[in-house]
mmCIF file of C-alpha atoms in Angstrom:
data_model
loop_
_atom_site.group_PDB
_atom_site.id
_atom_site.type_symbol
_atom_site.label_atom_id
_atom_site.label_comp_id
_atom_site.label_asym_id
_atom_site.label_seq_id
_atom_site.Cartn_x
_atom_site.Cartn_y
_atom_site.Cartn_z
ATOM 1 C CA MET A 1 20.335 -73.354 -50.684
ATOM 2 C CA THR A 2 22.175 -76.544 -51.608
ATOM 3 C CA ARG A 3 25.343 -76.580 -53.635
ATOM 4 C CA TYR A 4 25.959 -79.585 -55.858
ATOM 5 C CA ALA A 5 29.366 -80.441 -57.278
ATOM 6 C CA ILE A 6 29.405 -82.815 -60.242
ATOM 7 C CA ILE A 7 32.951 -84.091 -60.609
ATOM 8 C CA VAL A 8 33.364 -85.692 -64.015
ATOM 9 C CA ALA A 9 35.905 -88.517 -63.950
ATOM 10 C CA GLY A 10 34.888 -90.478 -67.010
ATOM 11 C CA GLY A 11 38.123 -90.303 -69.001
ATOM 12 C CA SER A 12 40.013 -93.388 -70.120
ATOM 13 C CA GLY A 13 43.528 -91.926 -69.960
ATOM 14 C CA THR A 14 44.287 -92.685 -73.607
ATOM 15 C CA ARG A 15 46.029 -89.375 -74.334
ATOM 16 C CA PHE A 16 47.911 -89.560 -71.044
ATOM 17 C CA GLY A 17 49.532 -92.815 -72.122
ATOM 18 C CA SER A 18 48.958 -94.813 -68.938
ATOM 19 C CA GLU A 19 47.160 -98.102 -68.447
ATOM 20 C CA MET A 20 45.181 -96.658 -65.535
ATOM 21 C CA PRO A 21 42.933 -93.632 -66.181
ATOM 22 C CA LYS A 22 44.708 -90.500 -64.947
ATOM 23 C CA GLN A 23 41.988 -89.627 -62.410
ATOM 24 C CA PHE A 24 42.998 -92.742 -60.451
ATOM 25 C CA LEU A 25 46.756 -92.181 -60.533
ATOM 26 C CA PRO A 26 48.577 -91.349 -57.268
ATOM 27 C CA LEU A 27 49.069 -87.696 -56.393
ATOM 28 C CA ALA A 28 50.576 -86.407 -53.140
ATOM 29 C CA GLY A 29 49.471 -89.345 -51.011
ATOM 30 C CA LYS A 30 45.999 -89.776 -52.534
ATOM 31 C CA THR A 31 44.731 -90.137 -56.077
ATOM 32 C CA VAL A 32 44.017 -87.289 -58.491
ATOM 33 C CA LEU A 33 40.267 -87.753 -58.022
ATOM 34 C CA MET A 34 40.563 -87.895 -54.233
ATOM 35 C CA GLN A 35 42.487 -84.622 -54.180
ATOM 36 C CA THR A 36 39.727 -82.986 -56.220
ATOM 37 C CA ILE A 37 36.932 -84.351 -54.021
ATOM 38 C CA THR A 38 38.774 -83.213 -50.886
ATOM 39 C CA HIS A 39 38.807 -79.587 -52.034
ATOM 40 C CA PHE A 40 35.077 -79.558 -52.785
ATOM 41 C CA ALA A 41 34.283 -81.283 -49.482
ATOM 42 C CA ALA A 42 35.870 -78.316 -47.698
ATOM 43 C CA VAL A 43 33.185 -75.981 -49.099
ATOM 44 C CA PRO A 44 30.111 -75.783 -46.803
ATOM 45 C CA ASP A 45 26.719 -77.130 -47.907
ATOM 46 C CA THR A 46 28.159 -78.942 -50.923
ATOM 47 C CA LYS A 47 26.887 -82.352 -52.034
ATOM 48 C CA ILE A 48 29.384 -84.198 -54.189
ATOM 49 C CA ILE A 49 28.430 -86.364 -57.172
ATOM 50 C CA VAL A 50 31.251 -88.267 -58.862
ATOM 51 C CA VAL A 51 30.786 -89.586 -62.388
ATOM 52 C CA ILE A 52 33.030 -92.536 -63.272
ATOM 53 C CA PRO A 53 32.850 -95.315 -65.882
ATOM 54 C CA ALA A 54 30.730 -98.236 -64.718
ATOM 55 C CA SER A 55 33.745 -100.472 -65.360
ATOM 56 C CA ALA A 56 35.818 -98.476 -62.846
ATOM 57 C CA ARG A 57 33.490 -98.791 -59.837
ATOM 58 C CA GLU A 58 35.343 -101.813 -58.434
ATOM 59 C CA LEU A 59 38.705 -100.073 -58.873
ATOM 60 C CA TRP A 60 37.423 -96.926 -57.152
ATOM 61 C CA THR A 61 36.082 -98.933 -54.213
ATOM 62 C CA LYS A 62 39.455 -100.654 -53.870
ATOM 63 C CA LEU A 63 41.338 -97.349 -53.987
ATOM 64 C CA CYS A 64 39.071 -95.801 -51.345
ATOM 65 C CA LEU A 65 39.763 -98.734 -49.034
ATOM 66 C CA GLU A 66 43.510 -98.565 -49.646
ATOM 67 C CA HIS A 67 43.663 -94.832 -48.927
ATOM 68 C CA LYS A 68 41.045 -94.930 -46.134
ATOM 69 C CA PHE A 69 39.140 -92.318 -48.127
ATOM 70 C CA THR A 70 35.765 -91.740 -46.471
ATOM 71 C CA ILE A 71 34.524 -88.383 -47.783
ATOM 72 C CA GLU A 72 30.839 -88.796 -48.596
ATOM 73 C CA HIS A 73 29.958 -88.724 -52.298
ATOM 74 C CA THR A 74 27.399 -90.209 -54.675
ATOM 75 C CA LEU A 75 28.628 -92.325 -57.579
ATOM 76 C CA VAL A 76 26.992 -92.072 -61.001
ATOM 77 C CA ASN A 77 27.878 -94.101 -64.080
ATOM 78 C CA GLY A 78 29.445 -92.154 -66.918
ATOM 79 C CA GLY A 79 28.032 -92.034 -70.422
ATOM 80 C CA SER A 80 29.560 -92.401 -73.859
ATOM 81 C CA SER A 81 30.577 -88.710 -73.856
ATOM 82 C CA ARG A 82 31.154 -85.948 -71.329
ATOM 83 C CA PHE A 83 27.770 -84.498 -72.264
ATOM 84 C CA GLU A 84 26.049 -87.791 -71.440
ATOM 85 C CA SER A 85 28.038 -88.164 -68.222
ATOM 86 C CA VAL A 86 26.932 -84.761 -66.955
ATOM 87 C CA LYS A 87 23.378 -85.524 -68.027
ATOM 88 C CA ASN A 88 23.440 -88.777 -66.016
ATOM 89 C CA ALA A 89 24.471 -86.824 -62.928
ATOM 90 C CA LEU A 90 21.859 -84.116 -63.444
ATOM 91 C CA ILE A 91 19.093 -86.738 -63.512
ATOM 92 C CA THR A 92 19.891 -87.570 -59.876
ATOM 93 C CA ILE A 93 19.396 -83.973 -58.683
ATOM 94 C CA LYS A 94 15.986 -82.696 -57.558
ATOM 95 C CA PRO A 95 16.734 -79.019 -57.014
ATOM 96 C CA CYS A 96 14.974 -76.416 -54.921
ATOM 97 C CA PRO A 97 14.845 -72.728 -55.894
ATOM 98 C CA GLY A 98 18.219 -71.105 -55.373
ATOM 99 C CA ASP A 99 20.249 -74.318 -55.597
ATOM 100 C CA LEU A 100 23.482 -74.253 -57.579
ATOM 101 C CA ILE A 101 25.368 -76.860 -59.593
ATOM 102 C CA ALA A 102 29.104 -76.769 -60.258
ATOM 103 C CA VAL A 103 30.542 -79.076 -62.914
ATOM 104 C CA HIS A 104 34.249 -79.766 -62.551
ATOM 105 C CA ASP A 105 36.890 -81.841 -64.313
ATOM 106 C CA ALA A 106 38.192 -84.517 -61.961
ATOM 107 C CA VAL A 107 41.675 -83.982 -63.386
ATOM 108 C CA ARG A 108 41.866 -80.400 -62.116
ATOM 109 C CA PRO A 109 42.983 -81.355 -58.583
ATOM 110 C CA LEU A 110 44.538 -78.003 -57.647
ATOM 111 C CA ILE A 111 41.288 -76.074 -57.298
ATOM 112 C CA GLY A 112 41.200 -74.467 -53.856
ATOM 113 C CA PRO A 113 38.138 -74.284 -51.570
ATOM 114 C CA GLU A 114 38.321 -70.473 -51.498
ATOM 115 C CA HIS A 115 38.237 -70.379 -55.288
ATOM 116 C CA ILE A 116 35.272 -72.776 -55.374
ATOM 117 C CA GLU A 117 33.421 -70.687 -52.779
ATOM 118 C CA ARG A 118 33.971 -67.501 -54.796
ATOM 119 C CA ILE A 119 32.633 -69.107 -57.969
ATOM 120 C CA PHE A 120 29.536 -70.404 -56.149
ATOM 121 C CA ASN A 121 28.898 -66.898 -54.803
ATOM 122 C CA GLU A 122 29.255 -65.353 -58.260
ATOM 123 C CA ALA A 123 26.836 -67.916 -59.714
ATOM 124 C CA ALA A 124 24.324 -67.135 -56.958
ATOM 125 C CA ARG A 125 24.405 -63.464 -57.994
ATOM 126 C CA HIS A 126 24.467 -63.858 -61.770
ATOM 127 C CA GLY A 127 22.929 -67.260 -62.536
ATOM 128 C CA SER A 128 26.222 -68.607 -63.841
ATOM 129 C CA ALA A 129 29.955 -68.268 -63.219
ATOM 130 C CA ILE A 130 32.532 -69.505 -65.720
ATOM 131 C CA PRO A 131 36.182 -69.181 -64.638
ATOM 132 C CA VAL A 132 38.561 -67.994 -67.345
ATOM 133 C CA VAL A 133 42.201 -66.941 -67.584
ATOM 134 C CA ASN A 134 44.076 -64.814 -70.093
ATOM 135 C CA VAL A 135 45.697 -66.552 -73.042
ATOM 136 C CA THR A 136 49.459 -66.085 -72.879
ATOM 137 C CA ASP A 137 50.624 -67.987 -75.985
ATOM 138 C CA SER A 138 50.382 -66.582 -79.480
ATOM 139 C CA ILE A 139 47.341 -68.034 -81.247
ATOM 140 C CA ARG A 140 46.811 -68.829 -84.916
ATOM 141 C CA GLN A 141 43.622 -70.043 -86.573
ATOM 142 C CA VAL A 142 44.212 -72.720 -89.215
ATOM 143 C CA GLY A 143 41.798 -73.052 -92.131
ATOM 144 C CA ASP A 144 40.795 -76.171 -94.035
ATOM 145 C CA ASP A 145 43.348 -75.274 -96.718
ATOM 146 C CA GLY A 146 46.184 -75.290 -94.187
ATOM 147 C CA ASN A 147 46.684 -71.543 -94.262
ATOM 148 C CA SER A 148 46.561 -69.675 -90.958
ATOM 149 C CA ILE A 149 45.944 -66.225 -89.544
ATOM 150 C CA ALA A 150 47.084 -64.692 -86.271
ATOM 151 C CA LEU A 151 44.427 -63.928 -83.660
ATOM 152 C CA SER A 152 44.600 -61.223 -81.035
ATOM 153 C CA ARG A 153 45.135 -62.669 -77.546
ATOM 154 C CA ALA A 154 43.525 -59.602 -75.989
ATOM 155 C CA SER A 155 40.016 -60.803 -76.830
ATOM 156 C CA LEU A 156 40.583 -64.496 -76.031
ATOM 157 C CA ARG A 157 40.195 -66.378 -72.753
ATOM 158 C CA ALA A 158 40.972 -69.969 -71.761
ATOM 159 C CA VAL A 159 38.023 -71.586 -69.979
ATOM 160 C CA GLN A 160 38.405 -73.629 -66.790
ATOM 161 C CA THR A 161 36.117 -75.453 -64.389
ATOM 162 C CA PRO A 162 34.187 -75.557 -62.083
ATOM 163 C CA GLN A 163 31.558 -74.022 -64.340
ATOM 164 C CA THR A 164 28.700 -73.171 -62.007
ATOM 165 C CA PHE A 165 25.033 -72.472 -62.705
ATOM 166 C CA SER A 166 21.564 -72.053 -61.329
ATOM 167 C CA ALA A 167 20.462 -75.677 -60.861
ATOM 168 C CA ASP A 168 17.048 -75.397 -62.543
ATOM 169 C CA ALA A 169 18.467 -73.563 -65.551
ATOM 170 C CA LEU A 170 21.303 -76.052 -66.099
ATOM 171 C CA ILE A 171 19.025 -79.089 -65.805
ATOM 172 C CA ASN A 172 16.607 -77.555 -68.306
ATOM 173 C CA ALA A 173 19.466 -76.660 -70.662
ATOM 174 C CA TYR A 174 20.642 -80.279 -70.742
ATOM 175 C CA ASP A 175 17.193 -81.514 -71.763
ATOM 176 C CA VAL A 176 18.300 -81.610 -75.416
ATOM 177 C CA PRO A 177 20.099 -84.070 -77.703
ATOM 178 C CA TYR A 178 23.869 -83.753 -77.996
ATOM 179 C CA ALA A 179 25.255 -81.317 -80.605
ATOM 180 C CA ASP A 180 28.842 -81.001 -81.874
ATOM 181 C CA PHE A 181 29.064 -77.364 -80.777
ATOM 182 C CA PHE A 182 28.588 -78.343 -77.113
ATOM 183 C CA THR A 183 32.227 -77.946 -76.123
ATOM 184 C CA ASP A 184 31.533 -77.531 -72.397
ATOM 185 C CA ASP A 185 28.692 -76.936 -69.938
ATOM 186 C CA ALA A 186 28.674 -73.205 -70.636
ATOM 187 C CA SER A 187 27.964 -73.826 -74.321
ATOM 188 C CA VAL A 188 24.989 -76.047 -73.413
ATOM 189 C CA PHE A 189 23.743 -73.426 -70.954
ATOM 190 C CA GLU A 190 24.130 -70.625 -73.499
ATOM 191 C CA HIS A 191 22.394 -72.624 -76.248
ATOM 192 C CA ALA A 192 19.268 -72.673 -74.063
ATOM 193 C CA GLY A 193 19.149 -68.872 -74.158
ATOM 194 C CA ASN A 194 20.936 -68.197 -70.869
ATOM 195 C CA SER A 195 23.643 -65.612 -70.319
ATOM 196 C CA VAL A 196 27.151 -66.742 -69.403
ATOM 197 C CA HIS A 197 28.933 -64.715 -66.723
ATOM 198 C CA LEU A 198 32.737 -64.879 -66.808
ATOM 199 C CA VAL A 199 34.819 -64.687 -63.619
ATOM 200 C CA ASP A 200 38.539 -64.709 -62.948
ATOM 201 C CA GLY A 201 40.010 -68.189 -62.918
ATOM 202 C CA ASP A 202 43.216 -69.426 -61.309
ATOM 203 C CA VAL A 203 46.406 -70.063 -63.307
ATOM 204 C CA ASN A 204 47.276 -72.920 -60.908
ATOM 205 C CA ASN A 205 43.990 -74.687 -61.689
ATOM 206 C CA ILE A 206 45.651 -76.777 -64.372
ATOM 207 C CA LYS A 207 44.113 -79.743 -66.137
ATOM 208 C CA ILE A 208 46.237 -82.872 -65.976
ATOM 209 C CA THR A 209 46.554 -83.946 -69.589
ATOM 210 C CA HIS A 210 50.176 -85.081 -69.951
ATOM 211 C CA PRO A 211 52.590 -86.811 -67.531
ATOM 212 C CA ASN A 212 54.463 -83.529 -66.927
ATOM 213 C CA ASP A 213 51.228 -81.997 -65.624
ATOM 214 C CA LEU A 214 51.101 -84.640 -62.906
ATOM 215 C CA MET A 215 54.621 -83.738 -61.784
ATOM 216 C CA ILE A 216 53.685 -80.033 -61.682
ATOM 217 C CA ALA A 217 50.554 -80.813 -59.658
ATOM 218 C CA GLU A 218 52.600 -82.898 -57.203
ATOM 219 C CA TYR A 219 55.000 -80.017 -56.707
ATOM 220 C CA LEU A 220 52.275 -77.389 -56.232
ATOM 221 C CA LEU A 221 50.301 -79.518 -53.766
ATOM 222 C CA LYS A 222 53.407 -80.084 -51.666
ATOM 223 C CA GLN A 223 53.911 -76.317 -51.454
#
C-alpha cells in the first residue's frame, strides 16, 4: 500500500496581506510549506506531491536552496481553483488497490506525524477519514434579507485537513466538472456517492489565514 500526500500550496496570499504568498513565509527556521512537508515526510510509505502556482516554481527552488531543504517531493502546477489544483495532482497518480490519498492545506503546518498516521489508518478501514473539531463559537445563519437565526453548536463540526480517501474512489470522484457546492475534497467525494467518515481532528491544526495565526504557529512549533 502506498500513501500519497497532496499538499495544496496554490494560494496567492491576498487575504493575508503580504506580498509573498503565506506558504512561502518564514516559520521557525523554515518556511510554512517546508514545515508541512516535513511532518508528512515523517510518516512511513508516504509519497509527497506539492501543488504550487507555476509562477512560484523559481521562488520555491530558491527557497529550497537557501534552507538546504532536500526532502523528496514531486511538484505539480496549480490550477485556477483549489479543485483544479487537486485534480492536476490526481492526474499524476497511478494507484494500486489499497492505496490512499491525503489532501492537505499547505498552510496547516502544525499537523503532527502521529495525527497523519491515525487519519491514514482510519481511511484504510473506512474508505475515507475527514478530521473535524467541535465548534466553540456561537453560530448564526444569515439570510439574504439580512435577518439571522441561531444554530445549535452541538450538531456542527469544523472541518480540517488532511482529508484522506481510498485513492481509486477519490480519483474517480474528481472526474467531473467543477460545481459551486464543492467546498472541499469531502464534498467532491460525497457527490460521487461515497460515504464520508468523520474522525477527531486536532485543535492545534490551525490554518494560517491572518498574520496572528503565523505568530501562534511559531509559538506552538517552538514548544
